[in-house]
Coordinates of C-alpha atoms (C1' of nucleotides) in Angstrom, one line a residue:
Chain A
M161 CA 0.0 0.0 0.0
T162 CA 1.7 3.1 -1.2
S163 CA 0.1 6.4 -0.6
Q164 CA 1.0 10.0 -1.5
H165 CA 1.5 11.8 1.8
S166 CA 3.6 14.8 1.1
S167 CA 3.1 17.9 3.3
G168 CA 0.1 16.8 5.2
Q169 CA -1.6 15.2 2.3
R170 CA -3.0 11.8 1.9
D171 CA -3.6 10.4 -1.6
G172 CA -3.2 14.0 -2.8
L173 CA -6.0 15.3 -0.5
P174 CA -5.8 17.5 2.6
I175 CA -6.1 14.9 5.4
R176 CA -9.5 16.1 6.6
D177 CA -10.9 15.9 3.1
W178 CA -9.5 12.4 2.8
Y179 CA -11.8 11.2 5.6
A180 CA -14.8 12.9 4.0
A181 CA -14.1 11.8 0.4
A182 CA -16.6 9.7 -1.4
E183 CA -14.1 6.9 -1.9
R184 CA -14.0 6.2 1.8
P185 CA -16.4 3.5 3.1
K186 CA -19.5 5.1 4.5
P187 CA -18.7 4.2 8.1
I188 CA -15.5 6.2 7.9
R189 CA -17.2 9.2 6.5
D190 CA -19.9 9.0 9.1
R191 CA -17.3 8.8 11.9
Y192 CA -15.5 11.8 10.5
A193 CA -18.8 13.7 10.5
K194 CA -19.3 12.8 14.1
L195 CA -15.7 14.0 14.9
E196 CA -16.5 17.4 13.5
K197 CA -19.7 17.6 15.4
L198 CA -17.8 16.8 18.6
T199 CA -15.5 19.6 17.8
E200 CA -18.4 22.0 17.4
L201 CA -19.6 20.9 20.8
G202 CA -16.2 21.6 22.2
V203 CA -15.7 18.0 23.2
P204 CA -12.1 16.8 22.7
A205 CA -12.1 13.6 20.6
Y206 CA -8.7 12.5 22.0
S207 CA -8.3 13.2 25.7
Y208 CA -5.1 13.0 27.7
S209 CA -5.8 10.8 30.7
F210 CA -8.4 9.1 32.8
D211 CA -8.3 7.6 36.3
P212 CA -10.3 4.4 36.6
T213 CA -11.0 3.0 40.0
D214 CA -11.0 -0.6 38.7
D215 CA -10.6 -2.6 35.5
L216 CA -13.8 -4.0 34.2
T217 CA -13.7 -7.4 35.7
S218 CA -12.8 -6.2 39.2
A219 CA -15.5 -3.5 38.9
L220 CA -17.9 -6.2 38.2
G221 CA -16.6 -8.2 41.1
R222 CA -17.3 -5.4 43.5
Y223 CA -21.1 -5.8 43.1
E224 CA -22.6 -7.9 45.8
D225 CA -26.3 -8.7 45.9
D226 CA -28.5 -6.1 47.6
S227 CA -25.5 -3.8 47.7
E228 CA -26.8 -0.8 45.9
G229 CA -24.8 2.4 45.7
I230 CA -21.4 1.0 44.8
R231 CA -19.8 3.7 42.7
V232 CA -17.2 2.8 40.1
R233 CA -15.3 4.7 37.5
V234 CA -14.0 2.6 34.6
A235 CA -12.7 2.9 31.1
G236 CA -12.9 0.7 28.1
R237 CA -13.7 0.3 24.4
L238 CA -17.3 0.3 23.3
E239 CA -17.9 -3.2 22.0
S240 CA -21.6 -3.3 21.6
L241 CA -24.4 -0.7 21.7
R242 CA -28.1 -1.3 21.9
D243 CA -29.8 2.0 21.4
M244 CA -33.4 2.5 22.5
G245 CA -33.7 6.2 22.0
K246 CA -34.0 7.5 25.5
S247 CA -31.9 4.8 26.9
A248 CA -29.2 2.5 25.7
F249 CA -27.2 -0.5 26.8
A250 CA -23.6 -1.0 25.8
H251 CA -20.7 -3.3 26.6
L252 CA -17.3 -1.9 27.4
G253 CA -14.3 -4.2 26.9
D254 CA -10.7 -4.1 28.2
R255 CA -8.0 -6.7 28.7
S256 CA -9.7 -8.2 31.7
G257 CA -13.1 -8.7 30.2
R258 CA -16.3 -6.8 29.5
L259 CA -18.9 -4.9 31.5
Q260 CA -22.3 -3.7 30.6
V261 CA -23.2 0.0 31.0
Y262 CA -26.6 1.6 30.9
F263 CA -27.2 5.1 29.6
R264 CA -30.4 6.6 30.8
Q265 CA -31.4 9.9 29.4
D266 CA -32.6 11.3 32.7
D267 CA -29.3 10.4 34.4
L268 CA -27.1 12.3 32.0
S269 CA -26.3 15.9 31.5
E270 CA -27.3 17.6 28.3
L271 CA -23.8 17.5 26.9
D272 CA -23.3 13.8 27.9
R273 CA -26.5 13.0 26.0
E274 CA -25.1 14.6 22.9
I275 CA -21.8 12.8 23.3
R276 CA -23.6 9.5 23.7
K277 CA -25.5 10.0 20.5
L278 CA -22.1 10.5 18.7
L279 CA -20.5 7.3 20.0
D280 CA -19.5 4.5 17.7
L281 CA -18.4 1.0 18.3
G282 CA -14.7 1.0 18.9
D283 CA -14.6 4.3 20.7
W284 CA -12.7 4.4 24.0
I285 CA -14.8 6.0 26.8
G286 CA -14.6 6.5 30.5
V287 CA -17.8 6.3 32.6
E288 CA -18.8 6.8 36.2
G289 CA -21.8 5.5 38.0
E290 CA -23.4 3.0 40.4
L291 CA -23.5 -0.7 39.9
F292 CA -26.9 -2.4 39.8
R293 CA -28.4 -5.6 38.5
T294 CA -30.7 -5.4 35.5
R295 CA -34.1 -7.2 35.2
T296 CA -32.3 -9.9 33.2
G297 CA -29.7 -10.3 35.9
E298 CA -26.6 -8.7 34.4
V299 CA -24.5 -6.5 36.7
T300 CA -24.4 -3.1 35.0
I301 CA -23.2 0.4 35.6
R302 CA -25.8 3.1 35.5
V303 CA -23.9 5.9 33.9
E304 CA -24.0 9.3 35.4
S305 CA -21.1 10.9 33.6
L306 CA -19.4 10.1 30.4
E307 CA -16.1 11.0 28.9
L308 CA -14.9 10.3 25.4
L309 CA -11.3 9.2 25.6
A310 CA -10.5 8.4 21.9
K311 CA -12.7 8.4 18.8
S312 CA -12.4 5.4 16.6
M313 CA -12.3 6.5 12.9
R314 CA -12.4 3.1 11.4
P315 CA -15.0 0.4 12.1
L316 CA -13.5 -2.6 14.0
P317 CA -14.7 -6.0 12.6
L318 CA -16.7 -6.6 15.7
G319 CA -19.0 -9.5 15.7
K320 CA -22.1 -9.9 17.8
T321 CA -21.6 -11.9 21.0
E322 CA -24.4 -14.2 21.9
V323 CA -24.3 -15.7 25.4
T324 CA -26.1 -19.0 25.2
D325 CA -28.2 -20.6 28.0
D326 CA -25.2 -22.6 29.2
G327 CA -23.1 -19.6 29.5
E328 CA -21.0 -20.1 26.4
S329 CA -20.2 -17.0 24.3
V330 CA -20.8 -17.4 20.6
V331 CA -19.6 -14.7 18.3
H332 CA -21.5 -14.2 15.1
S333 CA -19.9 -12.9 11.9
G334 CA -16.7 -12.0 13.7
F335 CA -13.2 -11.4 12.3
A336 CA -11.9 -14.7 11.1
D337 CA -9.8 -14.2 7.9
V338 CA -6.4 -15.5 8.9
E339 CA -4.5 -13.2 6.7
S340 CA -6.2 -10.0 7.9
R341 CA -5.9 -11.2 11.5
Y342 CA -2.1 -11.4 11.2
R343 CA -1.6 -8.3 9.2
Q344 CA -3.8 -6.3 11.5
R345 CA -3.1 -8.0 14.8
Y346 CA -4.4 -4.9 16.6
A347 CA -7.8 -5.5 15.2
D348 CA -7.6 -9.2 15.9
L349 CA -6.7 -8.6 19.5
A350 CA -9.3 -5.9 19.9
V351 CA -12.1 -8.1 18.6
N352 CA -11.1 -11.7 19.6
P353 CA -10.8 -12.1 23.3
E354 CA -9.5 -15.6 22.9
V355 CA -6.5 -14.2 20.9
R356 CA -5.8 -11.8 23.8
A357 CA -5.9 -14.8 26.1
V358 CA -3.3 -16.7 24.2
F359 CA -0.8 -13.8 24.5
M360 CA -1.6 -13.3 28.2
T361 CA -0.9 -17.0 28.7
R362 CA 2.3 -16.6 26.8
A363 CA 3.4 -13.9 29.2
R364 CA 2.4 -16.0 32.2
I365 CA 4.5 -18.9 30.8
I366 CA 7.6 -16.8 30.3
S367 CA 7.3 -15.2 33.7
A368 CA 6.8 -18.6 35.4
L369 CA 10.0 -19.9 33.7
R370 CA 11.9 -16.7 34.6
A371 CA 10.7 -16.9 38.3
K372 CA 11.7 -20.5 38.5
L373 CA 15.2 -19.9 37.1
D374 CA 15.7 -16.8 39.3
R375 CA 14.7 -18.8 42.3
E376 CA 17.3 -21.5 41.4
G377 CA 20.1 -18.9 41.3
Y378 CA 20.4 -18.5 37.5
L379 CA 21.5 -15.1 36.4
E380 CA 19.6 -13.6 33.5
V381 CA 21.9 -12.1 30.9
E382 CA 21.8 -10.7 27.4
T383 CA 24.1 -11.7 24.6
P384 CA 24.6 -10.1 21.1
V385 CA 22.0 -10.4 18.4
L386 CA 24.6 -9.0 15.9
Q387 CA 27.5 -11.4 15.7
P388 CA 30.6 -11.5 13.6
L389 CA 30.4 -15.3 13.5
Y390 CA 27.3 -17.4 14.1
G391 CA 27.1 -20.8 15.7
G392 CA 25.4 -23.0 18.3
A393 CA 23.0 -24.6 15.9
F394 CA 22.6 -26.0 12.4
A395 CA 20.9 -23.3 10.4
R396 CA 21.5 -20.7 7.7
P397 CA 21.7 -17.2 9.1
F398 CA 20.5 -13.8 8.1
T399 CA 23.4 -11.5 7.2
T400 CA 23.5 -7.7 7.6
H401 CA 26.1 -5.0 7.4
H402 CA 27.4 -2.4 9.8
N403 CA 28.1 0.8 8.1
S404 CA 30.7 2.5 10.2
L405 CA 32.6 -0.7 11.0
D406 CA 32.1 -1.6 7.3
R407 CA 31.7 -5.2 8.3
K408 CA 29.4 -8.1 7.7
L409 CA 27.4 -9.3 10.7
F410 CA 25.1 -12.2 11.3
L411 CA 21.9 -12.3 13.3
R412 CA 22.3 -15.0 15.9
I413 CA 20.9 -18.4 15.2
A414 CA 21.5 -19.4 18.9
D415 CA 23.0 -17.9 22.0
E416 CA 24.8 -21.1 23.1
L417 CA 28.4 -20.1 22.5
Y418 CA 28.1 -16.7 24.1
L419 CA 26.4 -18.1 27.2
K420 CA 29.0 -20.8 27.7
R421 CA 31.7 -18.2 27.5
L422 CA 30.0 -16.6 30.5
V423 CA 30.3 -19.8 32.5
V424 CA 34.0 -19.7 31.7
G425 CA 33.9 -16.3 33.3
Q426 CA 32.5 -17.8 36.5
L427 CA 28.9 -16.8 36.0
D428 CA 28.1 -20.3 36.8
R429 CA 24.4 -20.4 36.2
V430 CA 23.1 -18.2 33.4
Y431 CA 20.0 -18.1 31.1
E432 CA 18.7 -15.9 28.4
I433 CA 15.2 -15.8 26.8
A434 CA 16.1 -14.6 23.3
K435 CA 15.0 -14.2 19.8
N436 CA 16.8 -16.4 17.3
F437 CA 16.9 -15.8 13.6
R438 CA 17.1 -18.6 11.1
N439 CA 17.0 -18.1 7.4
E440 CA 14.7 -21.0 6.6
G441 CA 11.3 -22.0 5.3
I442 CA 8.1 -21.0 7.0
D443 CA 5.5 -23.5 8.1
R444 CA 3.3 -24.4 10.9
T445 CA 6.1 -24.9 13.4
H446 CA 8.7 -22.5 12.0
N447 CA 8.9 -18.7 12.0
P448 CA 12.2 -17.1 10.9
E449 CA 12.4 -15.3 14.2
F450 CA 11.4 -17.3 17.3
T451 CA 12.0 -17.3 21.0
M452 CA 14.3 -19.7 22.8
L453 CA 15.2 -20.1 26.4
E454 CA 18.8 -21.3 26.9
L455 CA 20.3 -22.0 30.2
Y456 CA 23.7 -23.3 31.4
R457 CA 24.6 -24.7 34.8
A458 CA 28.1 -25.4 36.0
Y459 CA 28.9 -28.8 37.5
A460 CA 25.7 -30.3 36.0
D461 CA 25.5 -33.0 33.3
Y462 CA 22.7 -34.0 31.0
R463 CA 21.1 -36.1 33.7
T464 CA 20.5 -33.0 35.8
M465 CA 19.2 -31.2 32.7
M466 CA 16.6 -33.9 32.2
D467 CA 15.2 -33.1 35.7
T468 CA 15.5 -29.4 34.9
A469 CA 13.5 -29.8 31.6
E470 CA 10.8 -31.7 33.5
E471 CA 10.7 -29.0 36.2
L472 CA 10.5 -26.1 33.8
V473 CA 7.8 -27.5 31.6
T474 CA 5.6 -28.7 34.5
E475 CA 6.1 -25.3 36.2
A476 CA 4.9 -23.5 33.1
A477 CA 1.9 -25.8 32.7
L478 CA 0.8 -25.3 36.3
A479 CA 1.1 -21.6 35.9
V480 CA -1.3 -21.7 32.9
S481 CA -4.0 -24.0 34.2
G482 CA -2.9 -25.7 37.4
E483 CA -3.2 -28.9 35.4
L484 CA -0.6 -31.3 34.0
Q485 CA -3.0 -32.9 31.6
V486 CA -3.3 -30.6 28.6
S487 CA -5.4 -31.2 25.5
Y488 CA -3.5 -30.6 22.3
D489 CA -4.6 -31.1 18.8
G490 CA -7.4 -33.5 19.8
H491 CA -5.5 -35.7 22.3
I492 CA -4.6 -35.4 25.9
V493 CA -0.9 -34.9 26.6
D494 CA 0.1 -35.9 30.1
L495 CA 3.0 -33.7 31.3
A496 CA 3.2 -35.4 34.8
R497 CA 6.7 -36.4 35.9
P498 CA 8.6 -38.6 35.5
W499 CA 8.7 -38.5 31.7
A500 CA 9.6 -41.6 29.7
R501 CA 13.3 -41.8 28.9
I502 CA 14.6 -43.8 26.1
P503 CA 17.9 -44.0 24.2
F504 CA 18.0 -42.7 20.6
F505 CA 18.7 -46.1 19.0
E506 CA 16.3 -47.9 21.2
A507 CA 13.6 -45.5 20.1
I508 CA 14.3 -46.2 16.5
E509 CA 14.2 -50.0 17.2
N510 CA 10.9 -49.7 19.0
F511 CA 9.1 -47.6 16.4
G512 CA 11.1 -48.5 13.2
G513 CA 11.6 -52.1 14.1
F514 CA 15.3 -52.4 13.2
D515 CA 18.7 -51.8 14.8
A516 CA 19.9 -48.6 13.2
R517 CA 23.1 -48.6 15.1
S518 CA 24.5 -51.8 13.7
A519 CA 23.0 -51.2 10.3
D520 CA 25.4 -50.0 7.6
T521 CA 24.9 -46.8 5.7
D522 CA 23.5 -48.6 2.7
E523 CA 20.9 -50.3 4.7
L524 CA 19.8 -47.0 6.3
R525 CA 19.6 -45.5 2.8
R526 CA 17.5 -48.4 1.5
R527 CA 15.1 -48.0 4.4
V528 CA 14.8 -44.3 3.8
Q529 CA 14.3 -44.8 0.1
G530 CA 11.7 -47.4 0.9
A531 CA 9.8 -44.8 2.8
G532 CA 9.5 -42.8 -0.4
R533 CA 12.3 -40.3 0.1
S534 CA 13.8 -39.7 -3.3
D535 CA 16.7 -37.7 -2.0
A536 CA 18.1 -40.5 0.1
A537 CA 21.0 -41.2 -2.3
G538 CA 22.8 -38.0 -1.4
L539 CA 22.4 -38.1 2.4
S540 CA 25.1 -38.8 4.9
R541 CA 24.7 -41.4 7.6
T542 CA 24.0 -38.6 10.1
K543 CA 21.3 -37.1 7.9
L544 CA 19.8 -40.5 7.3
L545 CA 19.5 -41.2 11.0
D546 CA 18.0 -37.7 11.4
V547 CA 15.4 -38.5 8.8
I548 CA 14.7 -42.0 10.2
F549 CA 14.2 -40.5 13.7
S550 CA 11.9 -37.7 12.5
E551 CA 9.9 -39.9 10.2
W552 CA 9.4 -43.0 12.4
V553 CA 9.9 -41.9 16.0
E554 CA 8.8 -38.3 16.5
P555 CA 5.3 -38.6 15.2
E556 CA 4.6 -41.5 17.6
L557 CA 5.6 -39.6 20.7
V558 CA 2.6 -37.7 22.2
N559 CA 3.5 -37.6 25.9
P560 CA 6.8 -35.9 26.7
T561 CA 9.6 -38.3 26.0
I562 CA 13.3 -37.8 26.8
V563 CA 15.2 -39.3 23.9
F564 CA 18.9 -39.5 24.9
D565 CA 22.3 -40.5 23.6
Y566 CA 22.4 -39.2 20.1
P567 CA 25.1 -40.2 17.6
I568 CA 28.0 -37.9 18.3
E569 CA 28.3 -36.6 14.7
M570 CA 25.0 -34.9 15.1
S571 CA 26.1 -33.1 18.2
P572 CA 29.4 -31.2 17.8
L573 CA 29.0 -29.2 21.0
A574 CA 28.1 -32.1 23.3
K575 CA 30.4 -34.3 25.3
P576 CA 31.0 -37.9 24.3
K577 CA 29.1 -40.4 26.4
R578 CA 31.0 -41.9 29.2
G579 CA 32.1 -45.4 28.1
D580 CA 30.6 -45.1 24.6
P581 CA 32.3 -42.4 22.6
E582 CA 30.3 -42.9 19.4
L583 CA 27.4 -41.3 21.3
A584 CA 27.0 -37.9 22.8
E585 CA 25.5 -37.0 26.1
R586 CA 22.6 -35.3 24.5
F587 CA 18.8 -35.5 24.8
E588 CA 15.8 -34.0 23.2
V589 CA 12.3 -33.8 24.6
I590 CA 9.6 -34.8 22.1
V591 CA 6.0 -33.8 22.8
A592 CA 3.1 -34.1 20.5
G593 CA 5.4 -35.1 17.7
T594 CA 7.6 -32.1 17.9
E595 CA 10.9 -31.3 19.5
L596 CA 10.5 -29.0 22.5
V597 CA 13.9 -29.2 24.3
N598 CA 17.5 -29.9 23.2
A599 CA 20.1 -30.4 25.9
F600 CA 23.5 -31.8 26.6
S601 CA 26.5 -32.3 28.8
E602 CA 28.5 -29.4 27.3
L603 CA 31.7 -30.2 25.5
N604 CA 34.4 -28.5 27.6
D605 CA 37.6 -30.1 26.2
P606 CA 39.1 -27.4 23.9
I607 CA 41.1 -30.0 21.9
D608 CA 38.1 -32.2 21.2
Q609 CA 36.1 -29.0 20.4
W610 CA 38.6 -27.9 17.9
E611 CA 38.5 -31.3 16.2
R612 CA 34.7 -31.3 16.1
F613 CA 34.7 -27.8 14.6
S614 CA 37.2 -29.0 12.0
E615 CA 34.8 -31.7 11.0
Q616 CA 32.1 -29.2 10.6
V617 CA 34.3 -27.0 8.5
A618 CA 35.0 -30.1 6.3
Q619 CA 31.3 -30.7 5.9
R620 CA 30.7 -27.1 5.0
A621 CA 33.4 -27.4 2.4
A622 CA 31.6 -30.5 1.1
G623 CA 28.5 -28.4 0.6
D624 CA 26.5 -28.6 3.8
E625 CA 25.4 -25.0 4.2
E626 CA 24.2 -25.6 7.7
A627 CA 27.4 -27.0 9.1
Q628 CA 28.9 -24.9 11.8
T629 CA 31.9 -22.6 11.5
L630 CA 35.1 -22.7 13.5
D631 CA 34.9 -20.1 16.3
E632 CA 38.5 -19.7 17.5
D633 CA 37.6 -17.2 20.2
Y634 CA 35.2 -19.8 21.6
V635 CA 37.9 -22.4 21.7
R636 CA 40.2 -19.9 23.4
A637 CA 37.5 -19.5 26.1
L638 CA 37.4 -23.2 26.5
E639 CA 41.2 -23.2 26.9
Y640 CA 40.8 -20.9 29.9
G641 CA 38.6 -23.6 31.3
L642 CA 34.9 -24.4 31.2
P643 CA 33.8 -26.4 34.2
P644 CA 31.6 -29.4 33.5
T645 CA 28.3 -27.8 32.5
G646 CA 24.9 -28.9 31.6
G647 CA 23.0 -26.8 29.0
L648 CA 19.4 -26.8 27.8
G649 CA 17.4 -25.0 25.1
L650 CA 13.6 -24.8 25.2
G651 CA 11.5 -23.5 22.3
I652 CA 9.2 -21.0 23.9
D653 CA 6.9 -20.7 21.0
R654 CA 6.3 -24.4 20.8
L655 CA 5.8 -24.6 24.5
V656 CA 3.1 -21.9 24.2
M657 CA 1.5 -23.8 21.3
L658 CA 1.4 -26.9 23.5
L659 CA -0.1 -25.1 26.5
T660 CA -2.6 -23.0 24.5
D661 CA -3.6 -25.8 22.1
R662 CA -2.7 -23.8 19.0
S663 CA -1.5 -25.9 16.0
T664 CA 0.4 -23.1 14.2
I665 CA 3.3 -21.0 15.5
R666 CA 1.7 -17.9 14.0
E667 CA -1.1 -18.1 16.6
V668 CA 1.4 -17.7 19.4
I669 CA 3.6 -15.0 17.8
L670 CA 2.1 -11.5 17.8
Y671 CA 3.5 -10.4 14.5
P672 CA 4.4 -13.5 12.4
I673 CA 6.4 -12.8 9.3
M674 CA 4.3 -12.0 6.2
R675 CA 5.0 -11.3 2.6
D676 CA 4.6 -7.8 1.3
D677 CA 0.9 -7.1 0.9
E678 CA 0.7 -6.4 -2.8
S679 CA -2.8 -7.8 -3.3
D680 CA -4.3 -4.4 -3.6
Chain B
rG227 C1' 9.7 -25.1 -4.7
rA228 C1' 5.2 -28.7 -6.4
rC229 C1' 0.1 -29.6 -6.0
rC230 C1' -4.8 -28.4 -4.0
rG231 C1' -8.2 -24.8 -1.9
rG232 C1' -9.3 -19.6 -1.3
rG233 C1' -9.4 -13.8 -2.4
rU234 C1' -17.0 -10.7 -4.0
rA235 C1' -19.8 -4.4 0.5
rG236 C1' -16.4 -2.2 6.7
rC237 C1' -17.1 -7.9 8.7
rU238 C1' -19.1 -13.1 7.7
rC239 C1' -20.5 -15.3 3.4
rA240 C1' -23.8 -16.8 -1.1
rG241 C1' -23.6 -16.2 -6.4
rC242 C1' -19.1 -19.7 -10.4
rU243 C1' -24.2 -25.0 -15.9
rG244 C1' -21.4 -17.0 -18.9
rG245 C1' -27.0 -12.7 -19.2
rC246 C1' -28.9 -6.1 -14.7
rA247 C1' -23.8 -8.2 -8.2
rG248 C1' -27.0 -10.6 -3.4
rA249 C1' -28.0 -11.8 2.1
rG250 C1' -27.0 -11.2 7.4
rC251 C1' -24.3 -8.1 10.6
rA252 C1' -22.1 -3.2 10.9
rA253 C1' -23.5 2.0 8.9
rC254 C1' -27.2 6.1 8.1
rG255 C1' -32.7 8.2 9.0
rG256 C1' -37.0 7.2 12.1
rA257 C1' -39.9 4.6 16.6
rC258 C1' -38.8 2.6 21.5
rU259 C1' -36.2 5.0 29.2
rU260 C1' -34.0 -2.5 32.1
rU261 C1' -31.8 -4.4 26.6
rU262 C1' -28.5 -8.4 25.6
rA263 C1' -27.2 -11.9 18.4
rA264 C1' -32.6 -6.2 21.2
rU265 C1' -36.9 -5.4 18.0
rC266 C1' -39.7 -2.8 14.1
rC267 C1' -40.0 0.7 9.5
rG268 C1' -37.0 3.0 5.8
rU269 C1' -32.1 4.3 3.2
rA270 C1' -27.4 3.8 1.4
rG271 C1' -23.2 0.9 0.5
rG272 C1' -19.1 -2.9 -4.7
rU273 C1' -12.1 -1.0 -9.3
rC274 C1' -16.0 -9.1 -7.7
rG275 C1' -7.1 -9.8 -5.7
rU276 C1' -4.1 -7.5 -10.2
rG277 C1' -3.1 -7.5 -15.5
rG278 C1' -4.3 -9.6 -20.2
rG279 C1' -7.4 -12.8 -23.4
rU280 C1' -12.0 -15.5 -25.4
rU281 C1' -17.1 -13.6 -26.2
rC282 C1' -22.5 -9.6 -28.5
rG283 C1' -21.8 -10.0 -23.1
rA284 C1' -17.1 -12.4 -17.8
rA285 C1' -17.4 -12.3 -10.5
rU286 C1' -18.3 -16.9 -13.6
rC287 C1' -14.3 -19.6 -19.1
rC288 C1' -8.6 -19.3 -20.5
rC289 C1' -3.4 -17.4 -19.4
rA290 C1' 0.1 -14.8 -16.3
rC291 C1' 1.1 -12.6 -11.7
rC292 C1' 0.2 -11.2 -6.3
rC293 C1' -1.5 -12.6 -1.4
rC294 C1' -3.5 -16.2 2.3
rG295 C1' -4.3 -21.3 3.9
rG296 C1' -3.5 -26.7 3.5
rU297 C1' -0.5 -31.0 2.0
rC298 C1' 4.2 -32.5 0.4
rA299 C1' 9.4 -31.2 -0.2
rC300 C1' 13.2 -28.3 2.2
rC301 C1' 14.4 -27.0 7.2
rA302 C1' 15.7 -28.6 13.8

RNA sequence: GACCGGGUAGCUCAGCUGGCAGAGCAACGGACUUUUAAUCCGUAGGUCGUGGGUUCGAAUCCCACCCCGGUCACCA
């Protein structure tokens, strides 16, 4: 949408004429006419402040039966209006909920009557009056004074809310178009209370995790988003450029390497809740920018991290609903501890029915090809195992399952397993078919780390764009000495999806990425 | 990236065997001082995603493109 807006103009018109122009939808022209009328009356359409005594839900809660005369002063957005001439009922809405207000002509000043007639759905108003219960039983404010806080110049796509006999709210002809909802999230939030609820839950989850980690003595830190080298995960990065340094920079794909440097520096328990950026495809479980919790704890290994993972997720679930049984995508997921724990190769044996560890690469390839993957010929043993795991095992795991002891080639930042150096002390938590947590005993041997980085560099040279780069400064940090450390990454967006029963990541990200809107 | 579905009034949608572009809600005018999907009477509202083509005539058929969703592929 490109508009001409030089020197106070909009589409070549003085801005006031723009609102009144015939091309505007009628509701916008009407609202502008009301705005002018308000101005004539000397009523400011955009006020500066208001002091409510309560939010709408707590105002409602102050009413007790037979308790007439409770006076409240509240503010909110006009969500419905039933005008009966000399009186009118309306609902105000805010973050907490909605509350009915009753305008009675005889209760209002002459000016307030005029203002009331000029109200539109979507306007922000403040009212003051006493609570009472209507004939039909709804607690309502009898408005005695009215203040316009902000005029709405554009009709919100408000539906009509029907409250059925069993107390359910049904919205008729609401705002459902997915594309418009994401592009105009403000309208989505304004009109769909269940969308607001998702993001309030998201905030509760994050603060529960933060509170838990703070209690456990973890220090919250911030590490760079702009990095000269990227690392800590397998992914392609976004690149950018710093002008005055004249230097290429990457947006982080993970904060892992920076956090572990802090443990070297004796900040022995650290965490960060951070946006990561990965230059990859977009689908139901992937947004190019997403939020991840990473934490590192000195003297711990992956066994401790398994407990930590269980604690964090159950803590978050309890903060949301007080329950550990959550319904997700049509089935019940039981988050109660302890979670099932199963070694990686045993999981493949259980669900795939063969011993992948002793199978040679050709056999793995045959099996992957047999499952209809045409690209199997070009895949390395590591990638084949990855495919086998995600095709045969992940979809089967509904309740949280700790899958541990991954092949070491898949885990260049994890310590070799004690007594079995072909495996790494690494685990993932799979819930409802998707990966939620990734954790390991952190590799702290600088010599081993250098060799693992070197292998990654070789793979990169062989064409693997997602292989990691050799971060010499990180190895130097390890040379100073990283204590034995357990680390864990938890995908916040996916956790929110799980706990709010949303099947796409876009429903839990306020502003998911969209293509340019060139459809008009 | 491939295939499928979708884009029509401010919102939710119908119209798609080519023949004057429709409904409900919202809006506007009127009636109604305890309504609640308020009700009743009346009015107005559209580059049918964009561009091209076929046709006497295209929302409808054909081609290209844009955007959204789904499935698959890619990707932790």
